[in-house]
Each structure stands twice: as structure tokens, then as C-alpha cells.
Coordinates of C-alpha atoms and ligand atoms in Angstrom, one line a residue:
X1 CA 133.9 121.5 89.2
X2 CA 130.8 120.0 90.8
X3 CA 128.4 121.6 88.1
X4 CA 127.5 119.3 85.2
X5 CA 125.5 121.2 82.0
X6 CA 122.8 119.4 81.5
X7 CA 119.9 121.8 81.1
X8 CA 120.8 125.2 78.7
X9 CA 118.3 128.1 79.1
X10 CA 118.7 130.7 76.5
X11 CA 116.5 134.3 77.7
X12 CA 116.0 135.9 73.6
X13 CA 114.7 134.4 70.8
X14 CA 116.3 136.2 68.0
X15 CA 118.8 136.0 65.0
X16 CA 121.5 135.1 67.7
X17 CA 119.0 132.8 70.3
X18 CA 117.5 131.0 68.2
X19 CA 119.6 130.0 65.4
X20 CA 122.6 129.2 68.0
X21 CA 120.6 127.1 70.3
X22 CA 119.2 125.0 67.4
X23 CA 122.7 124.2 66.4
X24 CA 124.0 123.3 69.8
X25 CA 120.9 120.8 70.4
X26 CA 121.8 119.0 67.4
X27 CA 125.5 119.2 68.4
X28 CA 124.6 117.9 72.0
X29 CA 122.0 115.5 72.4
X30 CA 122.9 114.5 75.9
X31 CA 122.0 118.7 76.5
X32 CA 118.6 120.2 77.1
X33 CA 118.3 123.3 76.0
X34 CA 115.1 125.7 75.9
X35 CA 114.9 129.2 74.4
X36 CA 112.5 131.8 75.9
X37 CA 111.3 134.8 75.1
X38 CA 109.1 137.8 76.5
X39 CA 107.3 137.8 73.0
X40 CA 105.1 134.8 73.3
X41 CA 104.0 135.2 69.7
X42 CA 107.8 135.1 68.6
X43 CA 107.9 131.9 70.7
X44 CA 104.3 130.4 69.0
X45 CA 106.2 131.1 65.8
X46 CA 109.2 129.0 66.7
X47 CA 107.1 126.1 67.3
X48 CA 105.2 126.5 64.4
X49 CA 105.7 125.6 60.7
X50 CA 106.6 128.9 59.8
X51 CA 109.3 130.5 61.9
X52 CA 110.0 134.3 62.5
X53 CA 113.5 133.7 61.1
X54 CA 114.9 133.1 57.5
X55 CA 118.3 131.4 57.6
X56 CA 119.1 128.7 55.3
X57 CA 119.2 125.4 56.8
X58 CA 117.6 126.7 59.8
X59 CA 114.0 125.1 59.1
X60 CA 115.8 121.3 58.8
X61 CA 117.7 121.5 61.9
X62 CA 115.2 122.8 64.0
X63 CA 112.7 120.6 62.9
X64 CA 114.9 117.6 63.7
X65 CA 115.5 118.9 67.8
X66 CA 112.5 120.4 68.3
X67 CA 110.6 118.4 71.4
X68 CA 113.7 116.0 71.0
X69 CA 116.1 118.3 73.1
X70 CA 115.3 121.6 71.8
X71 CA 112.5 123.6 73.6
X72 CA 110.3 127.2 72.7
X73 CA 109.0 128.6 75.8
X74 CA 107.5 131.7 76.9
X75 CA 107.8 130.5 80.7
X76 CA 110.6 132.4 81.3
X77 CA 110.9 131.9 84.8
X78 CA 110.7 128.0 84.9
X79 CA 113.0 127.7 82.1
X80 CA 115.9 130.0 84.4
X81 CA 115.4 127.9 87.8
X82 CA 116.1 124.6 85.6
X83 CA 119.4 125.1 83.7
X84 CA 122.4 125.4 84.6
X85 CA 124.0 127.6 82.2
X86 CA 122.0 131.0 81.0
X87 CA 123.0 132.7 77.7
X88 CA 121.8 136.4 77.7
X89 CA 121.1 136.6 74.3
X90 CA 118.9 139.7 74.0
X91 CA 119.0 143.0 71.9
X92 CA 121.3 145.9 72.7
X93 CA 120.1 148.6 70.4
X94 CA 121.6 151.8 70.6
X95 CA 120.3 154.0 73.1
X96 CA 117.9 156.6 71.5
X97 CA 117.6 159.3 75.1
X98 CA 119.6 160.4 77.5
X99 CA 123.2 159.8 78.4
X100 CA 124.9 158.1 75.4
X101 CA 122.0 159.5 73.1
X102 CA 123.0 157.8 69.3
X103 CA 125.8 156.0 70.3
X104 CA 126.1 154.3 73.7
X105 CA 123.9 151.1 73.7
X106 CA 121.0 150.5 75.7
X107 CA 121.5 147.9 78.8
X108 CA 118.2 148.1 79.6
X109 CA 117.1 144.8 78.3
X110 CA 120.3 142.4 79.5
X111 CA 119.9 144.7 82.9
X112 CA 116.2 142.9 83.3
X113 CA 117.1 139.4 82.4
X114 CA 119.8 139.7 85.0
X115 CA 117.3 141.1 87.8
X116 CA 115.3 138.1 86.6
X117 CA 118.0 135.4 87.3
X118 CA 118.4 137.2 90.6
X119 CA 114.7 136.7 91.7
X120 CA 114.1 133.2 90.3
X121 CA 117.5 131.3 90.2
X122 CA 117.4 129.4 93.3
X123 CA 120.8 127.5 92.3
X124 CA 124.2 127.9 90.9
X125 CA 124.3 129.4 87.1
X126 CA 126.6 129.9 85.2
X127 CA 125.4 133.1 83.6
X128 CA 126.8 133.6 79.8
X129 CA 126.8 136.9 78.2
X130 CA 126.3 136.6 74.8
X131 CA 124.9 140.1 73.2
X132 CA 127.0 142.3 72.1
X133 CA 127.7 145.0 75.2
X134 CA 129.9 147.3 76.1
X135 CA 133.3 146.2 78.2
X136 CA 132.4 145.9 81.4
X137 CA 129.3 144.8 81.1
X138 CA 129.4 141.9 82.9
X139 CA 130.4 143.6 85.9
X140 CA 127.3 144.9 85.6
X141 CA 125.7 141.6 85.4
X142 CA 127.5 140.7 88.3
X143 CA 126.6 143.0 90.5
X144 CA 123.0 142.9 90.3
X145 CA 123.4 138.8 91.0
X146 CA 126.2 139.2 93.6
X147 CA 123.6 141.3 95.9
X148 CA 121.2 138.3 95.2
X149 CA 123.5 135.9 96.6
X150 CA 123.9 138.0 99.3
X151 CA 121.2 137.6 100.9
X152 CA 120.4 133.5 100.0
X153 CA 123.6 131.2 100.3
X154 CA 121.8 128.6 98.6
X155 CA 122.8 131.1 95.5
X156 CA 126.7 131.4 93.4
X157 CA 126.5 132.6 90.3
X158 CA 129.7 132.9 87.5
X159 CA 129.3 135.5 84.5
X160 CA 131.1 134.5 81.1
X161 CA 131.3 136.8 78.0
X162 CA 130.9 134.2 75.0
X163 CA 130.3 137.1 71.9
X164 CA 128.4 135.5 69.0
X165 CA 130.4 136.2 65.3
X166 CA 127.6 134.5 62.8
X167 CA 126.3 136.6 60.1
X168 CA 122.8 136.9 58.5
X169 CA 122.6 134.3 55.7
X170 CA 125.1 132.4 56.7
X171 CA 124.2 131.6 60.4
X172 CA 123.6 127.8 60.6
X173 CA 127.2 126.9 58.6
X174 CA 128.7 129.9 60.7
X175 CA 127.7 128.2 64.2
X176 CA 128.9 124.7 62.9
X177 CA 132.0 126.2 61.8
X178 CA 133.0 128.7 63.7
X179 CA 136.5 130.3 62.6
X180 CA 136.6 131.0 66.7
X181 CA 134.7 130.8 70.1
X182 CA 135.2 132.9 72.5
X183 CA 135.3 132.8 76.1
X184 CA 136.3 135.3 79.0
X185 CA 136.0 134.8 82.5
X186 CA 137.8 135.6 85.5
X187 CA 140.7 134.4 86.2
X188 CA 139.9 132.6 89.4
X189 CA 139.5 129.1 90.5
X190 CA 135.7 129.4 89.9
X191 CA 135.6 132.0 86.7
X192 CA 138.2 129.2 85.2
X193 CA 136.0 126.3 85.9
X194 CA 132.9 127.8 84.5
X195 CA 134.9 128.8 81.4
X196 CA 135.9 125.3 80.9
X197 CA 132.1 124.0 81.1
X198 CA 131.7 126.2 78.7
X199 CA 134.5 125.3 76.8
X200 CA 133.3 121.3 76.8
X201 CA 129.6 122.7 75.6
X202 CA 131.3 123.8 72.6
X203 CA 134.0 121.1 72.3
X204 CA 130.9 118.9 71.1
X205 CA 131.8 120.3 67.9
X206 CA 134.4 123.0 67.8
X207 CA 138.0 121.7 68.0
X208 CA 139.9 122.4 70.9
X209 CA 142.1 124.9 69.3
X210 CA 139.8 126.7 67.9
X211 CA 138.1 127.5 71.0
X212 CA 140.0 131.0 72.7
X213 CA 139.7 131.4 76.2
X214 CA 140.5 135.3 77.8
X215 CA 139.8 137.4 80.8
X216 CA 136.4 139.3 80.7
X217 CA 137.1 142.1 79.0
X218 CA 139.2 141.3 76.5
X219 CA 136.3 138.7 75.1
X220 CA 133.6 141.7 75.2
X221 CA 136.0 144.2 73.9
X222 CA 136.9 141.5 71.1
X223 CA 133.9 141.5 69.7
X224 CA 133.4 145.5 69.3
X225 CA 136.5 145.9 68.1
X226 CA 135.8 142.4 65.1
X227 CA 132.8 144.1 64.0
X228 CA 134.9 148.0 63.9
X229 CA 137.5 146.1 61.4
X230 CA 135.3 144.6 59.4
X231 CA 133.4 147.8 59.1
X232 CA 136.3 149.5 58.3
X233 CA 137.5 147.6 55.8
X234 CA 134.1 148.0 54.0
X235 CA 134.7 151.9 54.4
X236 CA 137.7 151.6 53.7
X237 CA 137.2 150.0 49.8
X238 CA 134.1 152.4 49.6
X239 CA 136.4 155.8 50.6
X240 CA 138.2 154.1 47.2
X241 CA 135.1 153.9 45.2
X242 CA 134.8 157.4 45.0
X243 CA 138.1 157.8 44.0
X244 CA 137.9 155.1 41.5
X245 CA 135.0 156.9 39.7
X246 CA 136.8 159.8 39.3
X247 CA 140.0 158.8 37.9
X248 CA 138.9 155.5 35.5
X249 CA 140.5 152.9 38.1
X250 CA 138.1 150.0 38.5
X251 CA 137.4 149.1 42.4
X252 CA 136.8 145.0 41.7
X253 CA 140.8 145.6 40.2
X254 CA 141.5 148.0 43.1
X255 CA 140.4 145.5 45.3
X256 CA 141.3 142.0 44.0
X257 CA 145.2 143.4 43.3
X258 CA 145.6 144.6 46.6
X259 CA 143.5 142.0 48.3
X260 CA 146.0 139.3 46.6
X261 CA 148.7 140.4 49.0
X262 CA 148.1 137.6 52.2
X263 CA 148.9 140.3 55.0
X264 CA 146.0 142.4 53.1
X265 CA 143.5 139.7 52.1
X266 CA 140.6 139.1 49.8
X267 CA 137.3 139.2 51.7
X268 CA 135.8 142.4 52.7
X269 CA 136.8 144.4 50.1
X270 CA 133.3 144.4 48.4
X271 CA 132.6 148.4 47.5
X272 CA 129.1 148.7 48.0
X273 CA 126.1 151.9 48.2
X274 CA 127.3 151.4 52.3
X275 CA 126.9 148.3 54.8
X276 CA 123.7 148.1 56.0
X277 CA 122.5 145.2 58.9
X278 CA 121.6 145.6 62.8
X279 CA 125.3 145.3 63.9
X280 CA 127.7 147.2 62.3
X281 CA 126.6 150.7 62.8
X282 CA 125.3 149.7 66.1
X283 CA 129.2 148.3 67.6
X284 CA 131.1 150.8 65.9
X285 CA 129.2 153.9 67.9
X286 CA 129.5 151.6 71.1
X287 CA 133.3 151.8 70.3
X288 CA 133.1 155.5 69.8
X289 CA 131.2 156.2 73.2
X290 CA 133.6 153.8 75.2
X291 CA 136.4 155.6 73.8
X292 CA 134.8 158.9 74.4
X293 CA 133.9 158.0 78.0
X294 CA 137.5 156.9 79.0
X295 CA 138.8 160.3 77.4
X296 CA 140.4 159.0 74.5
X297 CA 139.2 161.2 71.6
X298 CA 141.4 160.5 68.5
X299 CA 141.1 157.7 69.1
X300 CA 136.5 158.0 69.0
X301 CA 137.0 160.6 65.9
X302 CA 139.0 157.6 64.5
X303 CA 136.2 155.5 64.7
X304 CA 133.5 157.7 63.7
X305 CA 135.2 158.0 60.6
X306 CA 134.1 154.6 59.5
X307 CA 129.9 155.5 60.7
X308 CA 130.7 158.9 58.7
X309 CA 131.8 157.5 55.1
X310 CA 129.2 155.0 54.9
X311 CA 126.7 157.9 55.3
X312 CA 128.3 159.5 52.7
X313 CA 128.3 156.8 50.7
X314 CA 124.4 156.5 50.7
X315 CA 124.1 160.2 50.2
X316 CA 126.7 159.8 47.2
X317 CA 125.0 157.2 45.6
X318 CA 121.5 158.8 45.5
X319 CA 123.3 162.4 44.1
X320 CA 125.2 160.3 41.8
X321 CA 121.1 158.8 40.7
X322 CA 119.7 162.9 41.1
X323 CA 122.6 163.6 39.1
X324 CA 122.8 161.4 35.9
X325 CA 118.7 161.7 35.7
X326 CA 119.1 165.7 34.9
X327 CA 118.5 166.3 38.2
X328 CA 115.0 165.7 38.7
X329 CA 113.1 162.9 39.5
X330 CA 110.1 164.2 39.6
X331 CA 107.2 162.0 38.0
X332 CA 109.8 159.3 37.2
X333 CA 109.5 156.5 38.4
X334 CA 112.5 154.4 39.5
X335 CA 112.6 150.8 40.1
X336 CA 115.0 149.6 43.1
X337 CA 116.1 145.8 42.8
X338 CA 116.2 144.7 46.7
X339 CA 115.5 146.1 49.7
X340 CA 117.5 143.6 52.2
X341 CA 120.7 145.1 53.6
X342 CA 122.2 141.9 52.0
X343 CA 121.1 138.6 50.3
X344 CA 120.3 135.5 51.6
X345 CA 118.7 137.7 54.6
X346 CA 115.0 139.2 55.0
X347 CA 116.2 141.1 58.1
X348 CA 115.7 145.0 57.8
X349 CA 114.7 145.2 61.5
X350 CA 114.0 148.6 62.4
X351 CA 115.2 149.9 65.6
X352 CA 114.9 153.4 66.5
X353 CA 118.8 155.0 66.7
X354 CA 120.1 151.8 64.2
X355 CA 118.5 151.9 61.4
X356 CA 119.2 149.1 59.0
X357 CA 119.3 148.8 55.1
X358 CA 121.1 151.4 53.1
X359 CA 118.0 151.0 50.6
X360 CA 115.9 152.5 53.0
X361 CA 118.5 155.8 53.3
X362 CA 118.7 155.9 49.6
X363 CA 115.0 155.7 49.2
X364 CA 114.8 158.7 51.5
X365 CA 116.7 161.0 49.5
X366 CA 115.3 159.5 46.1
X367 CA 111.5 160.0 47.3
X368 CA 112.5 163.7 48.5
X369 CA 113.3 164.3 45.1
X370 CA 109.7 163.3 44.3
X371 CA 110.7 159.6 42.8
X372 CA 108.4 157.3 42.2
X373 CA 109.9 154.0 43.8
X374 CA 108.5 150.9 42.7
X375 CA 110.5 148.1 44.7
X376 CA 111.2 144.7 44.3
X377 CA 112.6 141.9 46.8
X378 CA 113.0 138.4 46.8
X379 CA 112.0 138.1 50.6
X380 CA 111.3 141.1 52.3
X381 CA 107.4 141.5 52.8
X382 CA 105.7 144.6 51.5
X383 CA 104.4 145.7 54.8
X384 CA 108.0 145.7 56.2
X385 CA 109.4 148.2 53.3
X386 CA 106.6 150.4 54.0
X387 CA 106.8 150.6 57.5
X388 CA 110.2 151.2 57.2
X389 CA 110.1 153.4 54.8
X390 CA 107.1 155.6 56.6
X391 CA 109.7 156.0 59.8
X392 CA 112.2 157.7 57.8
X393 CA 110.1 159.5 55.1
X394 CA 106.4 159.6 56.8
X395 CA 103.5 157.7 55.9
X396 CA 102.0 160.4 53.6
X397 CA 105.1 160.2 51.2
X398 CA 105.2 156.5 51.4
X399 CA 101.5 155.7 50.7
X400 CA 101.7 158.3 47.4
X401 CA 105.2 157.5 45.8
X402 CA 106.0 153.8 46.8
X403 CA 104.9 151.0 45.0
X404 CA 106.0 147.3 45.9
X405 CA 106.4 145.1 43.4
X406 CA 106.0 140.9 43.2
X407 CA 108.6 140.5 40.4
X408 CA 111.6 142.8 38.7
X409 CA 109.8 142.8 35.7
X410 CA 106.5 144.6 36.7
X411 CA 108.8 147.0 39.0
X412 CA 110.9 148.0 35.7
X413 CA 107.9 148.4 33.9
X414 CA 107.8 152.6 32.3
X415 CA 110.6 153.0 34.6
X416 CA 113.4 155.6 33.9
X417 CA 116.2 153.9 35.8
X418 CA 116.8 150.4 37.7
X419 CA 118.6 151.2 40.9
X420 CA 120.4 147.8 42.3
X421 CA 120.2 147.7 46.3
X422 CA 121.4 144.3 47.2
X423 CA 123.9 141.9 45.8
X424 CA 121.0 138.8 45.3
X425 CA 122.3 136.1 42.7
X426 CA 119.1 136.4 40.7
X427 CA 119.2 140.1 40.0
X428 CA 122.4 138.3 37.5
X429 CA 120.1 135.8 35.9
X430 CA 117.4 138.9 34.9
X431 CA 116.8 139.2 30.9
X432 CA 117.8 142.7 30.7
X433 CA 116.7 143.5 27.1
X434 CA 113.5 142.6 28.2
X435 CA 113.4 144.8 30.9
X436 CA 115.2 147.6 28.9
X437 CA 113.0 146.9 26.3
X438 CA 109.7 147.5 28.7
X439 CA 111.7 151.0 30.1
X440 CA 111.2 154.6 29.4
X441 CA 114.3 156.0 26.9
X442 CA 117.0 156.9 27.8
X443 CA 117.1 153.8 30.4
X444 CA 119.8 153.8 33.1
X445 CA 120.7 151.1 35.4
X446 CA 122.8 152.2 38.9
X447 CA 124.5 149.1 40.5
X448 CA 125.1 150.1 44.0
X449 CA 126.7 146.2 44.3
X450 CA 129.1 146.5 41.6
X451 CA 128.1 142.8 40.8
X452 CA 126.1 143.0 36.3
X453 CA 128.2 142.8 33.6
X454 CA 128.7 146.7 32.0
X455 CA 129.4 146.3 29.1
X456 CA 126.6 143.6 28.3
X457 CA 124.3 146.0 29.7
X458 CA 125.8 149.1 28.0
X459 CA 125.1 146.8 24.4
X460 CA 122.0 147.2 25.3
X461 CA 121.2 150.2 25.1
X462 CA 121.3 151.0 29.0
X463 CA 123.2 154.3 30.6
X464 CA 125.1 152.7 33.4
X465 CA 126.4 154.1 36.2
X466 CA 128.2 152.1 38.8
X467 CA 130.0 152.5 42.8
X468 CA 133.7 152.2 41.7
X469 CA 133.5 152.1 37.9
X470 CA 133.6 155.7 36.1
X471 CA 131.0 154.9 33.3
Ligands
NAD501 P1 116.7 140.1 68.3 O1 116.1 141.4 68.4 O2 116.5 139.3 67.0 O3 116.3 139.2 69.5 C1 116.3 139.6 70.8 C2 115.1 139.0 71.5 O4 115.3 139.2 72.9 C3 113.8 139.5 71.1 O5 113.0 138.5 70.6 C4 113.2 140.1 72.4 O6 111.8 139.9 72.6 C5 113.9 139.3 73.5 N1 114.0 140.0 74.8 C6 114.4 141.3 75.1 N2 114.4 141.5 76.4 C7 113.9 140.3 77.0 C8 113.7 139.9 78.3 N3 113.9 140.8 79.3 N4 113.2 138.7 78.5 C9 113.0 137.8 77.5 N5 113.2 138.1 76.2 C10 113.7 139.4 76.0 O7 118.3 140.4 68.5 P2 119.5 139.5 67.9 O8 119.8 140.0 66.5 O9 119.3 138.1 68.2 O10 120.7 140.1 68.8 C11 120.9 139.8 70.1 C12 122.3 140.3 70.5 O11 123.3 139.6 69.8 C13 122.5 141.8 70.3 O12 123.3 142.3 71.3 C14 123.3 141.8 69.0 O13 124.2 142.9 68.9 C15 124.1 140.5 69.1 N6 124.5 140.0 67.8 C16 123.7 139.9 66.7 C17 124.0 139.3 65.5 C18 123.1 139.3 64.4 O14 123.5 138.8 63.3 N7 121.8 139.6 64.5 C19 125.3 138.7 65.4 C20 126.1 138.7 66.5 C21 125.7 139.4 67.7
UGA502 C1 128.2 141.1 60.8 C2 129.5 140.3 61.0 O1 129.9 139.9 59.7 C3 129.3 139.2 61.9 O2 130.6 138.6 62.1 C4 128.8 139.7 63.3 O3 128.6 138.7 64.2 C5 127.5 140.4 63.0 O4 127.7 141.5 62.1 C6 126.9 141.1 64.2 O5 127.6 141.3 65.2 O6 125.7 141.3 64.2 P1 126.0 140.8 59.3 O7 125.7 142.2 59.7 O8 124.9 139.8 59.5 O9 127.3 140.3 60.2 O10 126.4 140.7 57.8 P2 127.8 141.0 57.0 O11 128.0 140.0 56.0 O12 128.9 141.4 57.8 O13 127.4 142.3 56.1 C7 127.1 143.6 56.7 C8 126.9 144.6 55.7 O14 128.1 144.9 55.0 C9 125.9 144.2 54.6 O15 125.1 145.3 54.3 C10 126.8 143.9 53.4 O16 126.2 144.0 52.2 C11 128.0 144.9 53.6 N1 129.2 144.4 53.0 C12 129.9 143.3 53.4 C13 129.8 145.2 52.0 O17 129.2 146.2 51.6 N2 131.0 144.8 51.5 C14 131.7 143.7 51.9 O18 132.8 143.4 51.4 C15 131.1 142.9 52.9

């Protein structure tokens, strides 16, 4: 091909943007790249000492690029007419009106970055979708920049789907070592030669083999349909739970015996109080409409049926709290151990129609029980919980039952129960005499992440009550 990448522009500066372009400046020093952003105080942040992010190992690397070959801009525009190669890397909540209402995502954002590469390109791009969409989507890219090029010659443009797979927490080793890439195209002369400059972005550090090159759709529908299994493994195990409490199985068995067999595997088999996170919900509904829209109900209700247990998972786990507390919480005041949908992160994003922690569902139902919540969290600021919180339960409620806390052992103080929300390694480390010993009696401790040591806790003195266990 005559195109050489040089110059990378990447339009979003989020979880996905940011982290990934830091990564492939330091992987690439002979490429430019620049990550803009319609939020110019997101952008002041990146540049700053502090940035809006928390990933390990993110601070280091972006402090080594940064001004070297790795670029914060708000100047959207400039930054587009430079590069070569565009990723679209902006959000795709789900759509909260109209068509599609709750489940469909909403285009609107990767449909104005691509009306802004149309005005402003002037050049070839290679033009790299990299939210999650629905299939298809790129079409849709396509379009818009096809009726650019239209009307100036000077203009060709090639869309690529190149899905991102990093988790929270674990982003930076994630984008160094990526299980996969992947990269659709079309299958023409030109769609094949964009895929491979792609391909040699990524060869900087991926090896060759582990880089998977497809058609269009099968990359974009890839991705919905990684995120649907992983979700459904997670449903699956927690479908078990229930099961398990009933009957005196023990889920971490349930799960480690079966997870032994190599066609089964180990990973994903954590039973939890539900998956929480900006993704997981949000793919699995864009599944269920894409399915719905090309007439293929079983197999939507199939998928739905992942979205609908971890609902009732949540719900289960706050009855199960109702429940064992003599069904009333009224007065008593409960302290919940972690707030993040899961460690390592301080992401609990809210966007309207994907709502992200299951703390902030089981808070819900907790607080309309009149609990008194009093929450700790190694890195999720207070003002966050509470806005969160206030969008699902009101301000009113919020500002008279919720109580954050700066350490577990001020939140446990005169509480009636500890509630565990998310699997952080220090909730293991706790002194839990000293905690039980500062508690109300009779003291009960609910782990919604099946990770503290029963029996220890039951010596004690503690009630416990555990997802999986019957106790
Ligand atoms: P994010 O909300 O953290 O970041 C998106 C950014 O895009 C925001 O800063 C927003 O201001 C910016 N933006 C929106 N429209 C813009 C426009 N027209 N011009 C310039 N900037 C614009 O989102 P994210 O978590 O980075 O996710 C991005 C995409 O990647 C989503 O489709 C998501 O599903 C997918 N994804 C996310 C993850 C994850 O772990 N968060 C992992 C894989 C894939
Ligand atoms: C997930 C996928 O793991 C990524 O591959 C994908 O790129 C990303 O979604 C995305 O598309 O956004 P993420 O949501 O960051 O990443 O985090 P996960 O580690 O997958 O955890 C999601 C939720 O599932 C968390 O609430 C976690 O606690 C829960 N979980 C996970 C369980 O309850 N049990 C498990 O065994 C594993």
C-alpha cells in the first residue's frame, strides 16, 4: 500500500482511548499518536499529574510518552486531518428513548466522530472502529464517509473493526499481552491492505499469530458475542449458587471440580452478588436487540436469560440480608465493604440505561428497607457513591440513610451486619474480632464474593451468611 502510519489519532479519551494509546506509544516510538477528546477537562486531566483514570501501571507508562510521542488534545479537528489511521474509541451506552429503548445501543456518539472525519479529513484514513457496536456498524461509518468522498476525490477512506478485550484493573498488562487482536475488513484489495497496516501497528508487540484477521462483521460480532460468554459463564455459576445454598454443596467445590475439566476451564467461575461494570450488561442487551431485530427470538430470550439472573441475583442477595436480619432493617445500620463493581478498579460510571455496580442495586433494596448504610471503599470517592446512589434511590433517601466511611473499621462501628460488595484483597487482611468486637450482637457478616474464611469468622462469634455456601 502507498499509506505509511506514522501519525495515530485516537477521537475518546476513556478506559479504552487512553489506556490503549499509552501502550501503543511506548510499543512504537517511530508512531505519533494523540488522543482527543470533546471534554477538554478530561483532556487537562490526562496532561496533568493526576489522571481521570486508575489502572495500575498506567501513571508510569504515560508519564514516560507523554510529549515524547504521546499527545492530549482537545483540538479535535487538527489532530483528525494529521493522522493517518483514526480509532473511534468513544462510548456506546445503551440507548435510554426511542427505538431500541433499554437494549439497542446508542450510535449517536461514533455517528458524530464519523460526520467529523467527513468534514475535516482532507486525506486518506484509515478509519478503525474500536467501541463496541452493533454488527454492521461500520457500514454505517462507511456510508456517512463514502458520501464525503463523493463529492472531493482528494478523499478514500477504509473502515476496520479492531474490538478492544482489556478489562478494568488489568488494562496496561492486558494491552501488552493481549490473548488476541482483532481485525476485520473487507475483503478487497484495499480493505486487505488497510488490515495489514493495522496488523504491522500491532506487530510492534503482538506476535504474528496471535494477531486474527476476519471480514467486518465477524470482528464486530466477535466481540458481543466474547463479552455474552463470559457473562454467561458468570450467570451460569451464580444460577448454581442458589442451588448450592439450598442443598449444602459448596460453589468454590462446585466450581473448582468442574472447572478442572480443560474443555470446561477454571476462570470465570467466580459466583458472586452479580457482575457489575460498563460492559457486560450493556453487550449482552445489544445481542438481545440484534437478535430481536433479525427475527430470531429463542435465540434473544436465550440471551436475556443471562441480564435476567444477575438481577435476580442482586435481588436474592439483599432478601437473603432482609431475611437473616428478622426482616427488618429498620434503624440498623449496615456497613457494606466496597462499592467498586470489582477490585483494582474505581470505575462505577453511571450511564443512564447501564447502570454499573451491583452494590449500588443492593443498596437500593437495603435502603428501601430503611437501612442505615455506612460504606466503605478503597478508591471510589464519596461524592461518586452518592450520586450514584441518589439516581437510583433519590437524593432525599441518600442524604438521610448513607454514611461514607474513610476506613472499615469506623463503617463497622454499632453496625448489625458487614455486607461484602467487592472482592478487594484487603477486606482479607481485616482484624475481624476487632471489628466484631466494635458491632452490635448478634453480628452477621454477608460475603456477596465468596472470598473470608467461614469458619474463622463463625469462631468468632459472627452469623455468616454467604452466595454459594448454605451457612
Ligand atoms: P468512556 O466513557 O470512558 O470514554 C469515551 C470518551 O469519548 C469520553 O471521554 C467522551 O467524552 C468521548 N467522546 C464521546 N463522543 C465524542 C466525540 N464526538 N468527540 C470526541 N470525544 C467524544 O468509554 P470507554 O469505557 O472508553 O468505552 C469506549 C468504548 O469501548 C465503548 O464502546 C465500550 O463498550 C468499549 N469497551 C470498553 C471497555 C472498558 O473496559 N471500559 C472494554 C472494551 C470495550
Ligand atoms: C469485561 C471483559 O472481561 C473484557 O474482556 C471486556 O473487554 C470488557 O468487559 C468490556 O467490553 O468492557 P470488565 O467489565 O472490565 O471487562 O471486568 P471483568 O473482569 O470482566 O468483570 C466484570 C464483572 O464480572 C465484575 O463485576 C466482576 O466482579 C464480575 N465477575 C467476574 C464475577 O462475578 N465472577 C467472575 O468469575 C468473573
Amino acid at each position: 500500500s502507498d499509506m505509511v502510519v506514522k501519525k495515530i489519532v485516537c477521537v475518546g479519551a476513556g478506559y479504552v482511548g487512553g489506556p490503549t494509546c499509552a501502550v501503543i506509544a511506548s510499543q512504537c516510538p517511530d508512531i505519533q499518536v494523540t488522543v482527543v477528546d470533546m471534554n477538554a477537562e478530561k483532556i487537562r486531566q490526562w496532561n496533568s499529574d493526576e489522571l481521570p483514570i486508575y489502572e495500575p501501571d498506567l501513571d508510569g507508562i504515560v508519564k514516560k510518552c507523554r510529549g515524547r510521542n504521546l499527545f492530549f488534545s482537545a483540538d479535535v479537528v487538527t489532530a483528525i486531518r494529521e493522522a493517518q489511521l483514526i480509532f473511534i474509541s468513544v462510548n456506546t451506552p445503551t440507548k435510554t428513548y426511542g427505538l431500541g429503548e433499554g437494549r439497542a445501543p446508542d450510535l449517536k456518539y461514533v455517528e458524530s466522530v464519523a460526520r467529523t472525519i467527513a468534514e475535516c479529513a482532507g486525506g486518506p484514513k484509515i478509519v478503525v472502529e474500536k467501541s463496541t457496536v452493533p454488527v454492521k456498524a461500520a457500514q454505517s461509518i462507511a456510508q456517512i464517509l463514502y458520501a464525503a468522498q463523493r463529492d472531493n476525490p482528494r478523499l478514500s477512506f477504509q473502515v476496520l473493526s479492531n474490538p478492544e478485550f482489556l478489562a478494568e484493573g488489568t488494562a496496561i498488562s492486558d494491552l501488552l499481552k493481549p490473548d488476541r487482536v482483532l481485525i476485520g475488513g473487507d475483503q478487497t484489495a484495499q480493505g486487505l491492505a488497510a488490515i495489514a497496516e493495522l496488523v504491522s501497528v500491532y506487530e510492534h508487540w503482538v506476535p504474528r499469530e496471535r494477531i486474527i484477521t476476519t471480514n467486518t462483521w465477524s470482528s464486530e460480532l466477535t466481540k458481543l458475542v466474547a463479552n455474552a460468554l463470559l457473562a454467561q459463564r458468570i450467570s451460569s455459576i451464580n444460577a448454581v449458587s442458589a442451588i448450592c445454598e439450598a442443598t449444602g454443596a459448596d460453589v468454590r467445590e462446585v466450581a473448582h471440580a468442574a472447572g478442572t475439566d480443560s474443555r470446561i476451564g477454571p476462570k470465570f467461575l467466580q459466583a458472586s452478588v452479580g457482575f457489575g461494570g460498563s460492559c457486560f450488561q450493556k453487550d449482552v442487551l445489544n445481542l438481545v436487540y440484534l437478535c430481536e431485530s433479525l427475527n430470531l427470538k429463542e435465540a434473544a430470550d436465550y440471551w436475556m436469560g443471562v441480564v435476567n439472573i444477575n438481577n435476580w441475583q442482586r435481588r436474592r442477595f439483599a432478601d437473603k440480608i432482609i431475611c437473616e436480619m428478622f426482616n427488618t432493617l429498620s434503624e440498623k445500620r449496615i456497613a457494606m465493604f466496597g462499592f467498586a463493581f470489582k477490585k483494582n478498579t474505581a470505575d462505577t460510571r453511571y450511564e443512564p440505561g447501564s447502570r454499573e455496580s451491583s452494590s449500588i442495586y443492593v443498596a437500593k433494596h437495603l435502603l428501601e428497607e430503611s437501612a442505615h448504610l455506612c460504606i466503605y471503599d478503597p478508591k471510589v470517592p464519596a461524592d461518586h457513591m452518592i450520586a450514584e446512589l441518589s439516581n437510583v434511590s433519590g437524593s432525599a433517601r441518600v442524604a438521610k440513610q448513607v454514611f461514607v466511611c474513610n476506613d472499615p473499621y469506623a463503617a463497622a462501628k454499632n453496625a448489625h451486619a458487614i455486607v461484602i460488595m467487592t472482592e478487594w484483597d484487603e477486606f482479607k487482611e481485616l482484624d475481624y474480632a476487632r471489628l466484631y468486637a466494635s458491632m452490635m450482637k448478634p453480628a452477621s457478616l454477608f460475603d456477596g464474593r465468596v472470598m473470608l474464611d467461614h469458619n474463622k469468622l463463625v469462631d468468632i462469634g459472627f452469623y455468616v451468611h454467604s452466595i454459594g455456601v448454605k451457612c
